[in-house]
Short mmCIF file of C-alpha atoms in Angstrom, two decimals:
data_model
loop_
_atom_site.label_atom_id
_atom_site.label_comp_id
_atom_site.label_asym_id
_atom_site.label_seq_id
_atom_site.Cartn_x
_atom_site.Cartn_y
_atom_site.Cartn_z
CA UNK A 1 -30.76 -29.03 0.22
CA UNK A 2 -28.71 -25.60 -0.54
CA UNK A 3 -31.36 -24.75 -2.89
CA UNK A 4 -33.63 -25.27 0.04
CA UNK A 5 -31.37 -23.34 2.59
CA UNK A 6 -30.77 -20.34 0.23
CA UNK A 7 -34.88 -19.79 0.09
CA UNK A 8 -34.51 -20.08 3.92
CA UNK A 9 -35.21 -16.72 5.14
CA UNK A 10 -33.72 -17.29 8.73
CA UNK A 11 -30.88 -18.99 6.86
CA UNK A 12 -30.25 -15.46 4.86
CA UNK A 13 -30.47 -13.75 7.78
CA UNK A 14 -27.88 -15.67 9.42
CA UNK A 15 -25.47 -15.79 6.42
CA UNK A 16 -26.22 -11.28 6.56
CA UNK A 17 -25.11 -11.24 10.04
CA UNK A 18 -22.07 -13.26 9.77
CA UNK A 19 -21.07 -11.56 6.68
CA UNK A 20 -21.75 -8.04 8.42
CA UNK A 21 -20.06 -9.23 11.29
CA UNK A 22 -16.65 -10.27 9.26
CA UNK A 23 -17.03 -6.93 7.37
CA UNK A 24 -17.34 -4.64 10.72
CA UNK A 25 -14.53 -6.66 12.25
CA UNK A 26 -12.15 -6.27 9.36
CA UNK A 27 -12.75 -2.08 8.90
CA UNK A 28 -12.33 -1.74 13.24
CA UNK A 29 -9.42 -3.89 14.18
CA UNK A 30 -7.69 -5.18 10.53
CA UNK A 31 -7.61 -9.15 9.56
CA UNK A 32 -5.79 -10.56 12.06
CA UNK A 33 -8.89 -9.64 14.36
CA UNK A 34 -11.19 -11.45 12.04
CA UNK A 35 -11.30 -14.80 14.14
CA UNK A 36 -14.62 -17.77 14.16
CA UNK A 37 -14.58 -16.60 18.05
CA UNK A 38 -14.75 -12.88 17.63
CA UNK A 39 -17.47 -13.63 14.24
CA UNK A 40 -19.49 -15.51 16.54
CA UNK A 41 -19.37 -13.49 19.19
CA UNK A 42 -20.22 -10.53 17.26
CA UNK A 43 -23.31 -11.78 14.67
CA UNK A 44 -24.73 -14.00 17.60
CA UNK A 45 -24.75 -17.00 15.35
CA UNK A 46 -24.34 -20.64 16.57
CA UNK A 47 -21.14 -22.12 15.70
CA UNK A 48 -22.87 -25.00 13.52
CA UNK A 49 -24.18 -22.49 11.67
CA UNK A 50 -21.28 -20.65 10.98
CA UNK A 51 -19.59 -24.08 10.02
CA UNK A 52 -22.41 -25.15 7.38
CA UNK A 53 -21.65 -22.14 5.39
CA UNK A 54 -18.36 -21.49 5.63
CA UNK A 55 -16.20 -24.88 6.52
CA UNK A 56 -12.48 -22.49 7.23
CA UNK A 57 -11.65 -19.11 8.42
CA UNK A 58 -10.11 -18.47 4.33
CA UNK A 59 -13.64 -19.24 2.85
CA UNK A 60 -15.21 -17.01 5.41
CA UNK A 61 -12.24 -13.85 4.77
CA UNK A 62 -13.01 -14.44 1.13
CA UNK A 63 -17.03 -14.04 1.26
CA UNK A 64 -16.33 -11.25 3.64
CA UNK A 65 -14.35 -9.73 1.03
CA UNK A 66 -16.53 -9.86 -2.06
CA UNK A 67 -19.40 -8.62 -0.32
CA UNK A 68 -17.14 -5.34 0.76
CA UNK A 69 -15.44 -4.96 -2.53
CA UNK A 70 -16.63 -2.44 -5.06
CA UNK A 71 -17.47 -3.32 -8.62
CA UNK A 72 -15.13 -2.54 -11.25
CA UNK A 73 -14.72 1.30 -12.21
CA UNK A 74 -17.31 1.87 -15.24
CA UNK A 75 -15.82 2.77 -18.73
CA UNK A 76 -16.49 5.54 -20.54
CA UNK A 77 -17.00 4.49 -24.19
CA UNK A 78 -17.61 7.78 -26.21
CA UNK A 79 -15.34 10.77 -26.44
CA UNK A 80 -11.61 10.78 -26.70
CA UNK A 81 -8.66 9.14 -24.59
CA UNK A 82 -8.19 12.06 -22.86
CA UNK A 83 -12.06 12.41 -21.70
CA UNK A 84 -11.67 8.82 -20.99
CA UNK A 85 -8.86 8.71 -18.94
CA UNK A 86 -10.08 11.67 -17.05
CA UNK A 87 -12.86 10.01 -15.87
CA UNK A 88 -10.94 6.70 -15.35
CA UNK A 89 -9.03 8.83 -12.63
CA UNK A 90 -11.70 10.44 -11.14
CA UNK A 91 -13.64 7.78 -10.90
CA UNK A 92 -10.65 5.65 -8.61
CA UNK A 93 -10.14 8.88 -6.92
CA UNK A 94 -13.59 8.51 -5.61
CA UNK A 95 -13.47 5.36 -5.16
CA UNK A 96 -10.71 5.26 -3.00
CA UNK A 97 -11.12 8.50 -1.34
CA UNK A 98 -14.72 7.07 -0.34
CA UNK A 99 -15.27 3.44 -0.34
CA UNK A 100 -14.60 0.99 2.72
CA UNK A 101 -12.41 -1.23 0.69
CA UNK A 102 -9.64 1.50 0.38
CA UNK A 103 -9.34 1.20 4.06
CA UNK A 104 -8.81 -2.49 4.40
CA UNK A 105 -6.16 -2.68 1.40
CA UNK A 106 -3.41 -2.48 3.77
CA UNK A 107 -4.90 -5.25 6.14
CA UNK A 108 -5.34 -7.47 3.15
CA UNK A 109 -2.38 -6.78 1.64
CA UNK A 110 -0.54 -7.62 4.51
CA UNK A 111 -1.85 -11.27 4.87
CA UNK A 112 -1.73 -11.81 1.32
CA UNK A 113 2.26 -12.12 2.07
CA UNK A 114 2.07 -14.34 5.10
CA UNK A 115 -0.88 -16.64 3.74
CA UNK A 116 0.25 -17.53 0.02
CA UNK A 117 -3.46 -19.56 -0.31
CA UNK A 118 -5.36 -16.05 0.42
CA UNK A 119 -2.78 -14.21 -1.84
CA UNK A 120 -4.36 -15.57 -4.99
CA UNK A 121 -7.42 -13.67 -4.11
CA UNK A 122 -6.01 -10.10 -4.68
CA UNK A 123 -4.97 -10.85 -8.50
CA UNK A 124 -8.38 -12.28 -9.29
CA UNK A 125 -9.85 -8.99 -7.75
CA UNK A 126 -7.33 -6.78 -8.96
CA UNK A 127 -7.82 -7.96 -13.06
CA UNK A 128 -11.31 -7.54 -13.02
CA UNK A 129 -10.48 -3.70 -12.35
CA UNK A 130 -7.43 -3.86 -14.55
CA UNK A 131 -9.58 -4.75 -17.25
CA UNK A 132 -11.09 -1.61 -17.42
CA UNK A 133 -7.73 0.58 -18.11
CA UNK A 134 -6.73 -1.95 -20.63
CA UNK A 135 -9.67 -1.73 -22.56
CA UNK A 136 -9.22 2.39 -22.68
CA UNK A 137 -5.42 2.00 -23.64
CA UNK A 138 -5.61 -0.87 -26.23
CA UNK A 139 -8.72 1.37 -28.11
CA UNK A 140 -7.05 4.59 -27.76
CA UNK A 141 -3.52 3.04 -29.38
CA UNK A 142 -5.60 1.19 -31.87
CA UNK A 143 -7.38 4.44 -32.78
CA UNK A 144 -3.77 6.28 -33.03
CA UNK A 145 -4.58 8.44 -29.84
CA UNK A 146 -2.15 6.97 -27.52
CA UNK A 147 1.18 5.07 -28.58
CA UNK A 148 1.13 1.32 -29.85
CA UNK A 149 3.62 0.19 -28.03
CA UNK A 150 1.45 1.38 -24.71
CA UNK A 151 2.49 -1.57 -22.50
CA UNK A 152 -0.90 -2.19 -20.23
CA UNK A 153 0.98 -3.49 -17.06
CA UNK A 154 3.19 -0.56 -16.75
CA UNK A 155 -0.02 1.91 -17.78
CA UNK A 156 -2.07 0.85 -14.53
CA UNK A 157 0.78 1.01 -12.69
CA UNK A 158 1.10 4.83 -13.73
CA UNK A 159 -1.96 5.41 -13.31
CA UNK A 160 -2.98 3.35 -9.88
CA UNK A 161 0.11 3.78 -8.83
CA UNK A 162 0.11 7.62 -7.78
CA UNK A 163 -3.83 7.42 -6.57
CA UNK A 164 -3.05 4.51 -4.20
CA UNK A 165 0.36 6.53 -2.64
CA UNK A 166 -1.67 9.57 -1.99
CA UNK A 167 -4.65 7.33 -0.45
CA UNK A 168 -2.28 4.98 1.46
CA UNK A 169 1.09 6.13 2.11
CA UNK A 170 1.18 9.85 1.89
CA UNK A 171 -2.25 10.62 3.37
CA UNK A 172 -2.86 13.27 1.45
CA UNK A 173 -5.89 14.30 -0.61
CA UNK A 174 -7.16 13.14 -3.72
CA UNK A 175 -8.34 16.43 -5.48
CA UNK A 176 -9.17 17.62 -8.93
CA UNK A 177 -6.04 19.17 -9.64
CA UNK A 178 -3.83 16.11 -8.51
CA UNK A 179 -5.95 13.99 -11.10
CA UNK A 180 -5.79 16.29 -13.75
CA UNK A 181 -2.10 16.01 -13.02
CA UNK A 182 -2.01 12.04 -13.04
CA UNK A 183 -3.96 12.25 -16.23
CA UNK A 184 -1.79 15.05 -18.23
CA UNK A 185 1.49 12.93 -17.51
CA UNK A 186 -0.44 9.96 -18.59
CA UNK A 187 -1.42 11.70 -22.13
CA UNK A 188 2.19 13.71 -22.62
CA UNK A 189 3.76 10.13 -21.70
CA UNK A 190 1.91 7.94 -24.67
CA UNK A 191 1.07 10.95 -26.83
CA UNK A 192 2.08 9.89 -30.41
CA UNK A 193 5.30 10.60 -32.11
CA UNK B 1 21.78 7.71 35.03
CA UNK B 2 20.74 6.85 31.40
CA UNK B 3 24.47 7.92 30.06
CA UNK B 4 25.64 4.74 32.86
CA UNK B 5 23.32 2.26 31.53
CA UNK B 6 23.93 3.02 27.92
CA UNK B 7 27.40 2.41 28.54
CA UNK B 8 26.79 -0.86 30.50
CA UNK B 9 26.83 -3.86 28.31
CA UNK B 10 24.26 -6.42 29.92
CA UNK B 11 22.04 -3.24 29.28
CA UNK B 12 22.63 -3.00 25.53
CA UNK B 13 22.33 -6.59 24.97
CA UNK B 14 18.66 -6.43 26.59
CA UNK B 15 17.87 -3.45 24.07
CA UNK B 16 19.46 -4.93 21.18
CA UNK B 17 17.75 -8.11 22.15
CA UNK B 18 14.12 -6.53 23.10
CA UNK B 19 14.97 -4.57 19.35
CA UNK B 20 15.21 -7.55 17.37
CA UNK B 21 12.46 -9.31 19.28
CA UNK B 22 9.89 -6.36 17.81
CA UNK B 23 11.42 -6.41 14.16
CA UNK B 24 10.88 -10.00 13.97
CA UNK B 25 7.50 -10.14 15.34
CA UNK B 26 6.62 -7.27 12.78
CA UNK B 27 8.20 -9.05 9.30
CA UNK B 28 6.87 -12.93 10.66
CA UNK B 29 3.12 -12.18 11.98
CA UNK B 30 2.74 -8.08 11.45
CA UNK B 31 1.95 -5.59 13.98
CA UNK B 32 -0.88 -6.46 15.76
CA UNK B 33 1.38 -9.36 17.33
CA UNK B 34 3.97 -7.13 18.26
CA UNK B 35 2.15 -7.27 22.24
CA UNK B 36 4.54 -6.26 25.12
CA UNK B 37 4.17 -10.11 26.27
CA UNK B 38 5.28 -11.59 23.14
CA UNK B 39 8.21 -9.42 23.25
CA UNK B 40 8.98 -10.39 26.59
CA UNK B 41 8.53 -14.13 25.98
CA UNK B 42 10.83 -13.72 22.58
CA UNK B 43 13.46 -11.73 23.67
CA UNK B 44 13.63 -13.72 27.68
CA UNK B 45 14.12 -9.97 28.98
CA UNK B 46 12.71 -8.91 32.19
CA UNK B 47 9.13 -6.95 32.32
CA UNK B 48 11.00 -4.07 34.83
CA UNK B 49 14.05 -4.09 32.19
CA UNK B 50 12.08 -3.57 29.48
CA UNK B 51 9.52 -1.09 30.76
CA UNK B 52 12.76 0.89 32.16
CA UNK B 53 13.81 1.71 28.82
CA UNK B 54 9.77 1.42 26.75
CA UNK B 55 6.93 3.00 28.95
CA UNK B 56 4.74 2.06 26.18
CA UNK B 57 3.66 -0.84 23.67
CA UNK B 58 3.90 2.83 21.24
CA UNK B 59 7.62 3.83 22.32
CA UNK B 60 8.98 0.11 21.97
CA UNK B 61 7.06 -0.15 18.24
CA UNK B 62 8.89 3.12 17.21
CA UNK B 63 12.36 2.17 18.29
CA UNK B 64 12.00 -0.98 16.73
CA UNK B 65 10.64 0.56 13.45
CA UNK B 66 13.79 3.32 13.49
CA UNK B 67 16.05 0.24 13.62
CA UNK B 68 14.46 -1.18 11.02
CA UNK B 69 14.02 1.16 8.10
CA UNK B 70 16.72 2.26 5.99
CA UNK B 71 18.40 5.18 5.47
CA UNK B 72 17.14 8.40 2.89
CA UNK B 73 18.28 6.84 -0.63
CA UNK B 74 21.38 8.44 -2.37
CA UNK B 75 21.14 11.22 -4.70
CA UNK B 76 23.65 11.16 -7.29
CA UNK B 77 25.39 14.71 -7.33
CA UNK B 78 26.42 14.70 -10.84
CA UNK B 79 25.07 14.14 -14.76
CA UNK B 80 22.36 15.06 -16.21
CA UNK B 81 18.54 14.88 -14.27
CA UNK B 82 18.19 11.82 -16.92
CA UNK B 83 21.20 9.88 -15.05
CA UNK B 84 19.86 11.46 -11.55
CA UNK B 85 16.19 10.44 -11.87
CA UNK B 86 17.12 6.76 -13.60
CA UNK B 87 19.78 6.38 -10.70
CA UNK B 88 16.96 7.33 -7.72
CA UNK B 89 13.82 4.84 -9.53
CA UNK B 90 16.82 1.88 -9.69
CA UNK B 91 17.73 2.70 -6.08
CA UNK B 92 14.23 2.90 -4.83
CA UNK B 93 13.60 -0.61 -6.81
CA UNK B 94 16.52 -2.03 -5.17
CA UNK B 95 15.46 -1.05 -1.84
CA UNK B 96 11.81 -1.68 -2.31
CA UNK B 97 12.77 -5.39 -3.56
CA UNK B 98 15.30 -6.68 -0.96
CA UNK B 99 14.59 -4.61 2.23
CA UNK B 100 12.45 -6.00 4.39
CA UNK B 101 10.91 -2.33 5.12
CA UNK B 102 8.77 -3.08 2.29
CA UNK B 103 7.28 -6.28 3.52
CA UNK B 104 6.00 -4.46 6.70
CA UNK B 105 5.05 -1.47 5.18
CA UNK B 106 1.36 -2.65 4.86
CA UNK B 107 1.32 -3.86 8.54
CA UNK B 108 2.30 0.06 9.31
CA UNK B 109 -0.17 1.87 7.40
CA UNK B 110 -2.87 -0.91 8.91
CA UNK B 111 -1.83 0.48 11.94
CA UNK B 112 -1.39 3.95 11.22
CA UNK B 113 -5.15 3.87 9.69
CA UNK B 114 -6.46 3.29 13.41
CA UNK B 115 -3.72 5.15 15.90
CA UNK B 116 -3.42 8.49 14.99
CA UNK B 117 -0.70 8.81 17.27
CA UNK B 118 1.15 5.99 15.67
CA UNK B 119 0.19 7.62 12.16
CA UNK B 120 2.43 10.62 13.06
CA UNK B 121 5.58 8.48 13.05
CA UNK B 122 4.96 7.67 9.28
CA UNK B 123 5.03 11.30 7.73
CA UNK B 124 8.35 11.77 9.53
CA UNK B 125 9.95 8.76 8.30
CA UNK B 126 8.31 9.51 4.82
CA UNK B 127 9.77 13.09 4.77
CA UNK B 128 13.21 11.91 5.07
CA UNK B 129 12.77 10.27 2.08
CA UNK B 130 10.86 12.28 0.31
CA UNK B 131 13.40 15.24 0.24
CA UNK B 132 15.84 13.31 -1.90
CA UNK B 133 13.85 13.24 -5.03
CA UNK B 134 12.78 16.85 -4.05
CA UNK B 135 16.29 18.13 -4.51
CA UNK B 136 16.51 16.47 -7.78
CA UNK B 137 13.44 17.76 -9.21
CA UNK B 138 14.12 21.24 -7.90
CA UNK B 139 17.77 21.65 -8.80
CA UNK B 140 17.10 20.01 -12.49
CA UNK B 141 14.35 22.85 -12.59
CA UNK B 142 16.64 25.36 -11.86
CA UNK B 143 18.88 24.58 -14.84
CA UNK B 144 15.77 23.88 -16.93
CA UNK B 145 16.26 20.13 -17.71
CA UNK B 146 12.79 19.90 -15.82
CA UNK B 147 9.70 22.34 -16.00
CA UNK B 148 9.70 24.85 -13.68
CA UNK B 149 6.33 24.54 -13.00
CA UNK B 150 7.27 20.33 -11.69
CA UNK B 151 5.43 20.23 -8.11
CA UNK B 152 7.40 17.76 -5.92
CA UNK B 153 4.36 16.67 -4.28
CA UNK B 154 2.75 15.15 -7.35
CA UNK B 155 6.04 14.14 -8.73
CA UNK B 156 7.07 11.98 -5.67
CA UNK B 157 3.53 10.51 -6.04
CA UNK B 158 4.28 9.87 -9.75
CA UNK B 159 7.89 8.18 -9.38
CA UNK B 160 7.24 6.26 -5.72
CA UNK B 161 3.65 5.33 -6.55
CA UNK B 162 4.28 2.80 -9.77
CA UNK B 163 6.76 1.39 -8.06
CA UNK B 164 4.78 0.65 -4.96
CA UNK B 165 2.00 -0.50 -6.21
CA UNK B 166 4.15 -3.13 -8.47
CA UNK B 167 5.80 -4.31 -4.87
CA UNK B 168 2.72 -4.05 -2.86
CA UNK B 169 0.14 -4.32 -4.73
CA UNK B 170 0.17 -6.43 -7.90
CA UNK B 171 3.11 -8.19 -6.76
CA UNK B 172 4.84 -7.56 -10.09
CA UNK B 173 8.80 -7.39 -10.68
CA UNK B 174 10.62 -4.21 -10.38
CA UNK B 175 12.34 -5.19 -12.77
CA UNK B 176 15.15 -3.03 -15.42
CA UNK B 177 12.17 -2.68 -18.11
CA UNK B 178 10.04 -1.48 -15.41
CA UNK B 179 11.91 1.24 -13.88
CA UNK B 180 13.09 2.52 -17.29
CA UNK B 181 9.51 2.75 -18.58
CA UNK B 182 8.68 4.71 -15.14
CA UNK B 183 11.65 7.36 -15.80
CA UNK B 184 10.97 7.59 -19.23
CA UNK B 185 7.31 8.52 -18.92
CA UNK B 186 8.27 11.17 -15.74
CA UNK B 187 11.03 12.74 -17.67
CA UNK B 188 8.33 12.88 -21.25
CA UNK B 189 5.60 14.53 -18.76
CA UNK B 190 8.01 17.24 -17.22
CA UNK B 191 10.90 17.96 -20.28
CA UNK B 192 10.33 21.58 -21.29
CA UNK B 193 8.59 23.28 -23.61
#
């Protein structure tokens, strides 16, 4: 019967509006806003509807959510550490400078300390972007390029760290030469003894 | 008129209570819930009380967020920029991990995102901050323990960023190891030629 209902093309276009509804909702007024009432209201989708797809308000959020985030930053894999990491950072700085999801981080982040169940979402998402600087430092320390005793968790942290202040906190821009400046501490911090 | 009711007691009971009314409201269900009613109903002060001394839902929100966050972190005045800079990224830990500042610090920039008006009130309170690791980057310039080409702006980014995205982010301990692996790395990116 979901086979059946997934083929269904009124059924897709339902499960579209809903989904673009929860999205629009989330960017305008943050998550509290995202209520059934208000997704309902603002897809035009019966309730049942709505319920046979998505049984709680978390499963909803959490759809929601993977359709908005972006996929994890792409890897480099020729040229050296230092090409690599460059275009690590620039490629978050984009990201965050231009996707939606960069916006809604704070929203999220919020209810991921009141609602311990929806807080185990943002470490599954998070990994499968941490991935990609771990990959970069373990071959670069292998290789001799960066230190071996790079620790990974405190490397994303130096590295996301900065990007996400500037994007979230500070407000202020994201440009070339603040990159190349995240990047050159990077390399002078885990350049080889 | 205002320098009789500041004096009068009953008066700074209902401010202290309208006060603590908003900061809980914030830290147990974020900002969004912070409504004039809900203060009302916590706090059991009058509308015409409250509205005497908070025109606005925007004036009430700031007072409550001045009595809330805490005070410009310590520099230490002597010792090397080592024992300065090691000193500040265990203070900042500190503060970040036990004050509850940090919890509603996502709430804020939520809000901030969507009321530029509000959004002003962050870059003021950030400032404040912001000048204390300023002076110790600049003075440890000046005697050459730093570069002298260190820009503030980038290294505030560099020292407050890690640590913010271990609190807020990837919910990760800011721990001794952490903050010494955070100094470490600023002070290798910025000793001098």
């Amino acid at each position: 019967m979901s086979g059946q209902q997934s083929r269904d093309p009124r059924v897709e276009r339902s499960r579209t509006a809903v989904l673009a509804a929860v999205v629009e909702l989330l960017r305008e007024r943050g998550l509290p806003s995202v209520t059934i009432e208000a997704v309902l209201s603002r897809s035009g989708v019966s309730r049942a509807t709505l319920y046979r797809h998505w049984p709680t308000r978390r499963a909803l959020l959490i759809d929601g959510l993977n359709r908005l985030m972006p996929p994890p930053l792409e890897v480099l894999d020729r040229g050296t550490v230092e090409e690599q990491l460059r275009f690590f950072v620039d490629s978050l700085a984009k990201q965050l400078s231009a996707h939606p999801w960069a916006t809604v981080l704070p929203t999220l982040l919020d209810e991921a300390r009141r609602d311990p169940e929806f807080a185990t979402f943002m470490p599954a998402f998070l990994d499968a972007r941490r991935s990609t600087l771990r990959t970069v430092t373990a071959n670069a320390a292998r290789r001799g390029e960066l230190r071996d005793d790079i620790d990974s968790a405190v490397a994303i942290a130096q590295i996301s760290g900065p990007l996400l202040y500037r994007r979230l906190v500070s407000d202020e821009p994201l440009d070339e030469y603040f990159c190349d400046q995240v990047a050159t501490g990077f390399l002078a911090t885990y350049r080889p003894m």
